[in-house]
PDB file of C-alpha atoms and ligand atoms in Angstrom:
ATOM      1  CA  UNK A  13       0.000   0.000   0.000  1.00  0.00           C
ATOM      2  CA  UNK A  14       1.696   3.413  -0.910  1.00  0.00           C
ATOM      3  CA  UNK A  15       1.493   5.685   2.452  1.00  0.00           C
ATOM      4  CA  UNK A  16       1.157   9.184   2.477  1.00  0.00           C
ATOM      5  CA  UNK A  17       3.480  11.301   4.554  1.00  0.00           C
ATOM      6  CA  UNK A  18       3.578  15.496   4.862  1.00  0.00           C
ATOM      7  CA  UNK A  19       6.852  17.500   5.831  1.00  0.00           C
ATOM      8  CA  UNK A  20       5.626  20.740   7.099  1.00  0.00           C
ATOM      9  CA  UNK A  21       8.289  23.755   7.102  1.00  0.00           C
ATOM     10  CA  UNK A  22       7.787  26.166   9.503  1.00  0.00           C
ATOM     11  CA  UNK A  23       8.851  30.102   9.471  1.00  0.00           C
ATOM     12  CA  UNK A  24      11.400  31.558   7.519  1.00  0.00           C
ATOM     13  CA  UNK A  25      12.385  28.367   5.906  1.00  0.00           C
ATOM     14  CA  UNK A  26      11.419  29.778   2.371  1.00  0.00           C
ATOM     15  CA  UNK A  27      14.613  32.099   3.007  1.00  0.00           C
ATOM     16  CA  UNK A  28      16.616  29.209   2.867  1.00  0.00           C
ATOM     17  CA  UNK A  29      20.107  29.122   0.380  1.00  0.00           C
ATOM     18  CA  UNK A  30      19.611  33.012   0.171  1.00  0.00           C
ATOM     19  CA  UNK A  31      20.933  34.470   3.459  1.00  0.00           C
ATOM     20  CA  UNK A  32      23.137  33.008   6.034  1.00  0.00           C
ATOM     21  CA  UNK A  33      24.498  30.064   4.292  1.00  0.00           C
ATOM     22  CA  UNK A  34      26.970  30.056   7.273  1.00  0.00           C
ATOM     23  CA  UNK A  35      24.353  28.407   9.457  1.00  0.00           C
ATOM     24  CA  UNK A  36      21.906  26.926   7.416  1.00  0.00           C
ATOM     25  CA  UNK A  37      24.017  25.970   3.969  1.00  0.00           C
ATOM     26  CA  UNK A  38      23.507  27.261   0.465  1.00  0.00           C
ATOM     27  CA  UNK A  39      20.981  24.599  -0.313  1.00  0.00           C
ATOM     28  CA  UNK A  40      17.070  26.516  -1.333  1.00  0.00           C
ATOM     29  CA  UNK A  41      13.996  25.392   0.414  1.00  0.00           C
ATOM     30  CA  UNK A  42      13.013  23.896  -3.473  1.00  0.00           C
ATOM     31  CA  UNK A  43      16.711  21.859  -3.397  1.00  0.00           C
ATOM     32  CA  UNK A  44      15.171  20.102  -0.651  1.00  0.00           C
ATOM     33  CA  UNK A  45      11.590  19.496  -1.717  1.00  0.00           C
ATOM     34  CA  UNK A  46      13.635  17.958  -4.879  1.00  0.00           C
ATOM     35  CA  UNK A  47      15.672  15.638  -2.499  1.00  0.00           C
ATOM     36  CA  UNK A  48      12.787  14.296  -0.339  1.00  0.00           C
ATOM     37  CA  UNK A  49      10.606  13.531  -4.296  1.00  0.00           C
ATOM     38  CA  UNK A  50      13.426  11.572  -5.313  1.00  0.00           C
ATOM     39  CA  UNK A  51      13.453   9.416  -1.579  1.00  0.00           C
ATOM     40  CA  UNK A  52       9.838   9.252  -1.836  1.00  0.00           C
ATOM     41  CA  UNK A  53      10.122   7.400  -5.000  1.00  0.00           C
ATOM     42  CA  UNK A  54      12.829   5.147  -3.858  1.00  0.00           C
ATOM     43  CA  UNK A  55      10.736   4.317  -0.739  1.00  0.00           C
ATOM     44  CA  UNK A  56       7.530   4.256  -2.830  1.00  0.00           C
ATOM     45  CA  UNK A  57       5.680   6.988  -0.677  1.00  0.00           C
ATOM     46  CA  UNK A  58       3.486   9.543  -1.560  1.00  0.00           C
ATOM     47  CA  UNK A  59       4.703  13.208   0.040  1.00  0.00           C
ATOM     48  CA  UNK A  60       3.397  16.100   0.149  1.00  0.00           C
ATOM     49  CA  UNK A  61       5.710  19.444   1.070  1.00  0.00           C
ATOM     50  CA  UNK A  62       4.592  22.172   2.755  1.00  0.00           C
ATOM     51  CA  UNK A  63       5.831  25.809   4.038  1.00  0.00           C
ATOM     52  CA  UNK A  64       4.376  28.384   6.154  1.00  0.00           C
ATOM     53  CA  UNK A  65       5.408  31.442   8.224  1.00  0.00           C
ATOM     54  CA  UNK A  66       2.006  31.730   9.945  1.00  0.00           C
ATOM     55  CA  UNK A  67       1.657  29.490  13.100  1.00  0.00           C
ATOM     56  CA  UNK A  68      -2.216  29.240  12.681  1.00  0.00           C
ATOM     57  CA  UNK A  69      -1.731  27.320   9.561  1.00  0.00           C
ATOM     58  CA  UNK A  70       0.559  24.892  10.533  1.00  0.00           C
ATOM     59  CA  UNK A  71      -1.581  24.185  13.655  1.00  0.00           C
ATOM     60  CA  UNK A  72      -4.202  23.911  10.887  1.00  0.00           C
ATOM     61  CA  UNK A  73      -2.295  21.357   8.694  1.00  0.00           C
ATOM     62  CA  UNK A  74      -1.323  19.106  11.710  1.00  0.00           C
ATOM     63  CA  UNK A  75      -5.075  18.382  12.313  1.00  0.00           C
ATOM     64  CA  UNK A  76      -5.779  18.104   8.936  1.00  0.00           C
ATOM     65  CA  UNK A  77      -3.086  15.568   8.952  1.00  0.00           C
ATOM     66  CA  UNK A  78      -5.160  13.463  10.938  1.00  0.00           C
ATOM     67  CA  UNK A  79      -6.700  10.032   8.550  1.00  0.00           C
ATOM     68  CA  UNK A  80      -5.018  11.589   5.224  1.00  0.00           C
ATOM     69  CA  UNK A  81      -1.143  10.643   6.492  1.00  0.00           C
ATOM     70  CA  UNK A  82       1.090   8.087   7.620  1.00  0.00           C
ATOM     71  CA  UNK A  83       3.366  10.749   9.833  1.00  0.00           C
ATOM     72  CA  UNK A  84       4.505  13.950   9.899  1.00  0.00           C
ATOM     73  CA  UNK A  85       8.052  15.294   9.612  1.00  0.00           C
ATOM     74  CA  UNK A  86       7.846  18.814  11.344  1.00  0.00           C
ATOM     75  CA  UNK A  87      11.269  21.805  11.159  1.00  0.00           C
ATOM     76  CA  UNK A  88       8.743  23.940  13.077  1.00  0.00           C
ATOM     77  CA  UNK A  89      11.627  26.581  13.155  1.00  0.00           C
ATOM     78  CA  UNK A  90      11.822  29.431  15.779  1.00  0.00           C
ATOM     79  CA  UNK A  91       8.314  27.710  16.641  1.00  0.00           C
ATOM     80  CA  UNK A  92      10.140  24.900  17.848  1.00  0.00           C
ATOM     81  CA  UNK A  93      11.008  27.150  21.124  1.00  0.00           C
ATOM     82  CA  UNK A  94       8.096  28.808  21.725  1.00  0.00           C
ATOM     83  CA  UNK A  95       5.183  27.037  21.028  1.00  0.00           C
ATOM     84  CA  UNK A  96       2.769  25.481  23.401  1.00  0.00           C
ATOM     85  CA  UNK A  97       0.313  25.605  20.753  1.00  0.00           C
ATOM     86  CA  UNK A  98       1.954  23.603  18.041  1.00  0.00           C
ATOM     87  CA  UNK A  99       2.865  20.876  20.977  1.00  0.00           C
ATOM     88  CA  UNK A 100      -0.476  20.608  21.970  1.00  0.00           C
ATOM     89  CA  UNK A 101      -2.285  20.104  18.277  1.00  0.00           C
ATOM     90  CA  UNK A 102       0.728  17.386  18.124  1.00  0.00           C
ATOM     91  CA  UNK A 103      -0.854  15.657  21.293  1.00  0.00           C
ATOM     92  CA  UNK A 104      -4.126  15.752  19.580  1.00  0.00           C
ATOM     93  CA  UNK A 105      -3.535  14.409  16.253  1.00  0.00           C
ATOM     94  CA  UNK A 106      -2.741  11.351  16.813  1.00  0.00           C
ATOM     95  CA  UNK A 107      -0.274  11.066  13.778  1.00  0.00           C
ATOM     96  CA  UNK A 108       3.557  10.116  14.412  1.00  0.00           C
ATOM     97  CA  UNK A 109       5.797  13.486  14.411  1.00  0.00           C
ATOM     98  CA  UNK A 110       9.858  13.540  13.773  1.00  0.00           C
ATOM     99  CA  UNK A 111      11.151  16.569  14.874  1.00  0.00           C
ATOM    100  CA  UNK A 112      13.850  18.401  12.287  1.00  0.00           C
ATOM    101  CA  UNK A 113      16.518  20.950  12.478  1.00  0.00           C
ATOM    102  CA  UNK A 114      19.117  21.489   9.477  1.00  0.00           C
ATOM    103  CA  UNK A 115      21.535  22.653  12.131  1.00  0.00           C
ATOM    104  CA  UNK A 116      22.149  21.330  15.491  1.00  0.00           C
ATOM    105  CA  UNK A 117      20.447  22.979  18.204  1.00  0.00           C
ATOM    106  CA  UNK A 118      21.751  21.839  20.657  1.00  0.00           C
ATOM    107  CA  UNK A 119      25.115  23.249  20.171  1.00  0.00           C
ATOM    108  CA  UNK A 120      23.798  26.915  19.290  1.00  0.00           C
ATOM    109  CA  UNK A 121      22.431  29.398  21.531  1.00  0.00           C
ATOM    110  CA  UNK A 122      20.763  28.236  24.844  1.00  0.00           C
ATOM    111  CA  UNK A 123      17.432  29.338  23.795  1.00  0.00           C
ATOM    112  CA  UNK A 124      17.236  26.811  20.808  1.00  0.00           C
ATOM    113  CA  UNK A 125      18.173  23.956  23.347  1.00  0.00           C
ATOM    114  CA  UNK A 126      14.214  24.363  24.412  1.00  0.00           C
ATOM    115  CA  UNK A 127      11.821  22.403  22.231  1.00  0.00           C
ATOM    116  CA  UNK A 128       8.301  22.202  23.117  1.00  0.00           C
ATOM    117  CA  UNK A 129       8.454  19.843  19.981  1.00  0.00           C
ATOM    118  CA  UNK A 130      10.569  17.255  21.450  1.00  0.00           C
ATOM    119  CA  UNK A 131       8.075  15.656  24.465  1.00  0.00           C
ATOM    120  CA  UNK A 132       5.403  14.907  21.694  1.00  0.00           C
ATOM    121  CA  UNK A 133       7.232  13.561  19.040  1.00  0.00           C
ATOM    122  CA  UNK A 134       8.676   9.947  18.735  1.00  0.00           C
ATOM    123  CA  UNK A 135      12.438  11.387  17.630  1.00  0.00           C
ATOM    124  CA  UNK A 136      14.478  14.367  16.632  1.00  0.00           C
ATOM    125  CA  UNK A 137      17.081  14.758  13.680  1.00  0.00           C
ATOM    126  CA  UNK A 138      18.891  17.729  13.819  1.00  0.00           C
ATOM    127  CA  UNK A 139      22.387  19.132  12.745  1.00  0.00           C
ATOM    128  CA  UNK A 140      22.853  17.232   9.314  1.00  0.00           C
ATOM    129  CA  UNK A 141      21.432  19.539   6.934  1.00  0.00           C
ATOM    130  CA  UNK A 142      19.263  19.175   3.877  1.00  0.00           C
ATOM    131  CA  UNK A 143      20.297  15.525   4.156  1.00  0.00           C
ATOM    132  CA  UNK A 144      18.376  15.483   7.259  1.00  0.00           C
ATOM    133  CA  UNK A 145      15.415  15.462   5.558  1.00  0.00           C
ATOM    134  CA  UNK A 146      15.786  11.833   3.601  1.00  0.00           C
ATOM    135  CA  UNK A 147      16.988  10.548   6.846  1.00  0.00           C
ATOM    136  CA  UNK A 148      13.794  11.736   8.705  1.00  0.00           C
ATOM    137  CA  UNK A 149      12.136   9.486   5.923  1.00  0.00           C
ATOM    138  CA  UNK A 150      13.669   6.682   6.492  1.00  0.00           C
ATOM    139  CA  UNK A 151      12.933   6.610   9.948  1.00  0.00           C
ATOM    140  CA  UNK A 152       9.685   7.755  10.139  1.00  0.00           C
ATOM    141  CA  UNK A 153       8.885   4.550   7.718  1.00  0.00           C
ATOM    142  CA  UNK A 154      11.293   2.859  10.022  1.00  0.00           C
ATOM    143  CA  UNK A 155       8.944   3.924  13.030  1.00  0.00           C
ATOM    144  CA  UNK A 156       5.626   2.803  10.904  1.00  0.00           C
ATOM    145  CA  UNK A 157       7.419  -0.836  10.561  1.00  0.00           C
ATOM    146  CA  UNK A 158       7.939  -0.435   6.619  1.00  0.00           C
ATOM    147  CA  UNK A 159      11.836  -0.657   6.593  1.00  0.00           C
ATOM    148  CA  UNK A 160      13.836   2.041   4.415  1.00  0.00           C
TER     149      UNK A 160
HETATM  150  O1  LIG B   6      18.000  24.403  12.148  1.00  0.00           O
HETATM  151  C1  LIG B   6      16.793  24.482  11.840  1.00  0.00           C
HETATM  152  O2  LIG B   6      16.267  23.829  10.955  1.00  0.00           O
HETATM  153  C2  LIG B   6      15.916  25.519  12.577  1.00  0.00           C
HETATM  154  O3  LIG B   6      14.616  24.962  12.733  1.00  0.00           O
HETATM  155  C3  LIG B   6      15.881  26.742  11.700  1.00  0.00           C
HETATM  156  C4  LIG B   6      15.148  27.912  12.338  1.00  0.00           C
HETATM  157  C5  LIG B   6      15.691  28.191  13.732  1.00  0.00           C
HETATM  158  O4  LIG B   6      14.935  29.215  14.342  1.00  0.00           O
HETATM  159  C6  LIG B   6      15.662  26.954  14.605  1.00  0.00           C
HETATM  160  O5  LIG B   6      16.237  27.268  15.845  1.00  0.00           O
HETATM  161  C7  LIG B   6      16.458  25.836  13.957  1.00  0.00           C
HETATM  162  C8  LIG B   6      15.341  29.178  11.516  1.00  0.00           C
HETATM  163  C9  LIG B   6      14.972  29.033  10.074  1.00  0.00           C
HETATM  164  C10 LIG B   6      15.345  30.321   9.437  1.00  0.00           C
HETATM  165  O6  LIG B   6      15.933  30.033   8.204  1.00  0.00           O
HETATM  166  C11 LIG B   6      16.580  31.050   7.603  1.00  0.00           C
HETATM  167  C12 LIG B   6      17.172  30.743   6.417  1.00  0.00           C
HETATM  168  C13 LIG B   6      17.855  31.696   5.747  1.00  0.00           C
HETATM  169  C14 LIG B   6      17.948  32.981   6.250  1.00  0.00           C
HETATM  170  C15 LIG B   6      17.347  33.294   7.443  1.00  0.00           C
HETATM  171  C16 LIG B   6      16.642  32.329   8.129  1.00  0.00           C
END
């Protein structure tokens, strides 16, 4: 059966590959949506890519995400460390979550050490890059018991 999965991009992730490279790599938000196409063919999942800098709307797509996908894979951004909100339509939605980072947050300032993400989802990837995406895939479908 071909599964469904959603990676939802949070705030000012569209701005990625056009300023500070030095933190976040030269790689565009579209690079990446390119990469995780070509491992949802190889894994034969069906994936749908999403970006928003509103907070309301990704609340919106996590309970929408509820009977249409397998799991979620979530770079909430700055949200990650501030939002109760997001953490609690997690909670709700019964749907797996793997938390995301392209850079390592726990080596940056202390503020970014804080996710409310973390507690409700079954595992974070952080600090690899774009090539954190793919290997959010894999175990996500690891997590659902399909193997990578
Ligand atoms: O490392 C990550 O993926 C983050 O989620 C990125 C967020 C940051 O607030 C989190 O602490 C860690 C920031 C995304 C902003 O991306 C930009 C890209 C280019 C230029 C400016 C911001």
């Amino acid at each position: 059966m071909t599964r469904a999965i959603l990676i939802l991009n949070g705030p000012n992730l569209n701005l990625l590959g056009t300023r500070q490279p030095e933190i976040y790599g030269p790689t565009t938000l579209a690079d990446i949506e390119a990469l995780c196409a070509d491992k949802a063919k190889a894994l034969n999942v069906s994936l749908d890519f999403q970006q928003s800098n509103h907070e309301g709307a990704l609340i919106d797509a996590i309970h929408e995400a509820r009977g249409k996908y397998a799991g979620i894979i979530l770079n909430a951004g700055a949200f990650t460390h501030t939002s109760v909100a997001l953490m609690d339509a997690i909670s709700s939605a019964m749907v797996p979550v793997v938390e995301l980072h392209l850079s390592n947050i726990h080596a940056r300032e202390e503020f970014r050490k804080t996710s409310f993400i973390a507690p409700v989802a079954i595992g974070q990837i952080c600090g690899f890059g774009a090539a954190g995406y793919p290997l959010a895939m894999d175990a996500l479908l690891s997590y659902l018991g399909e193997g990578s």
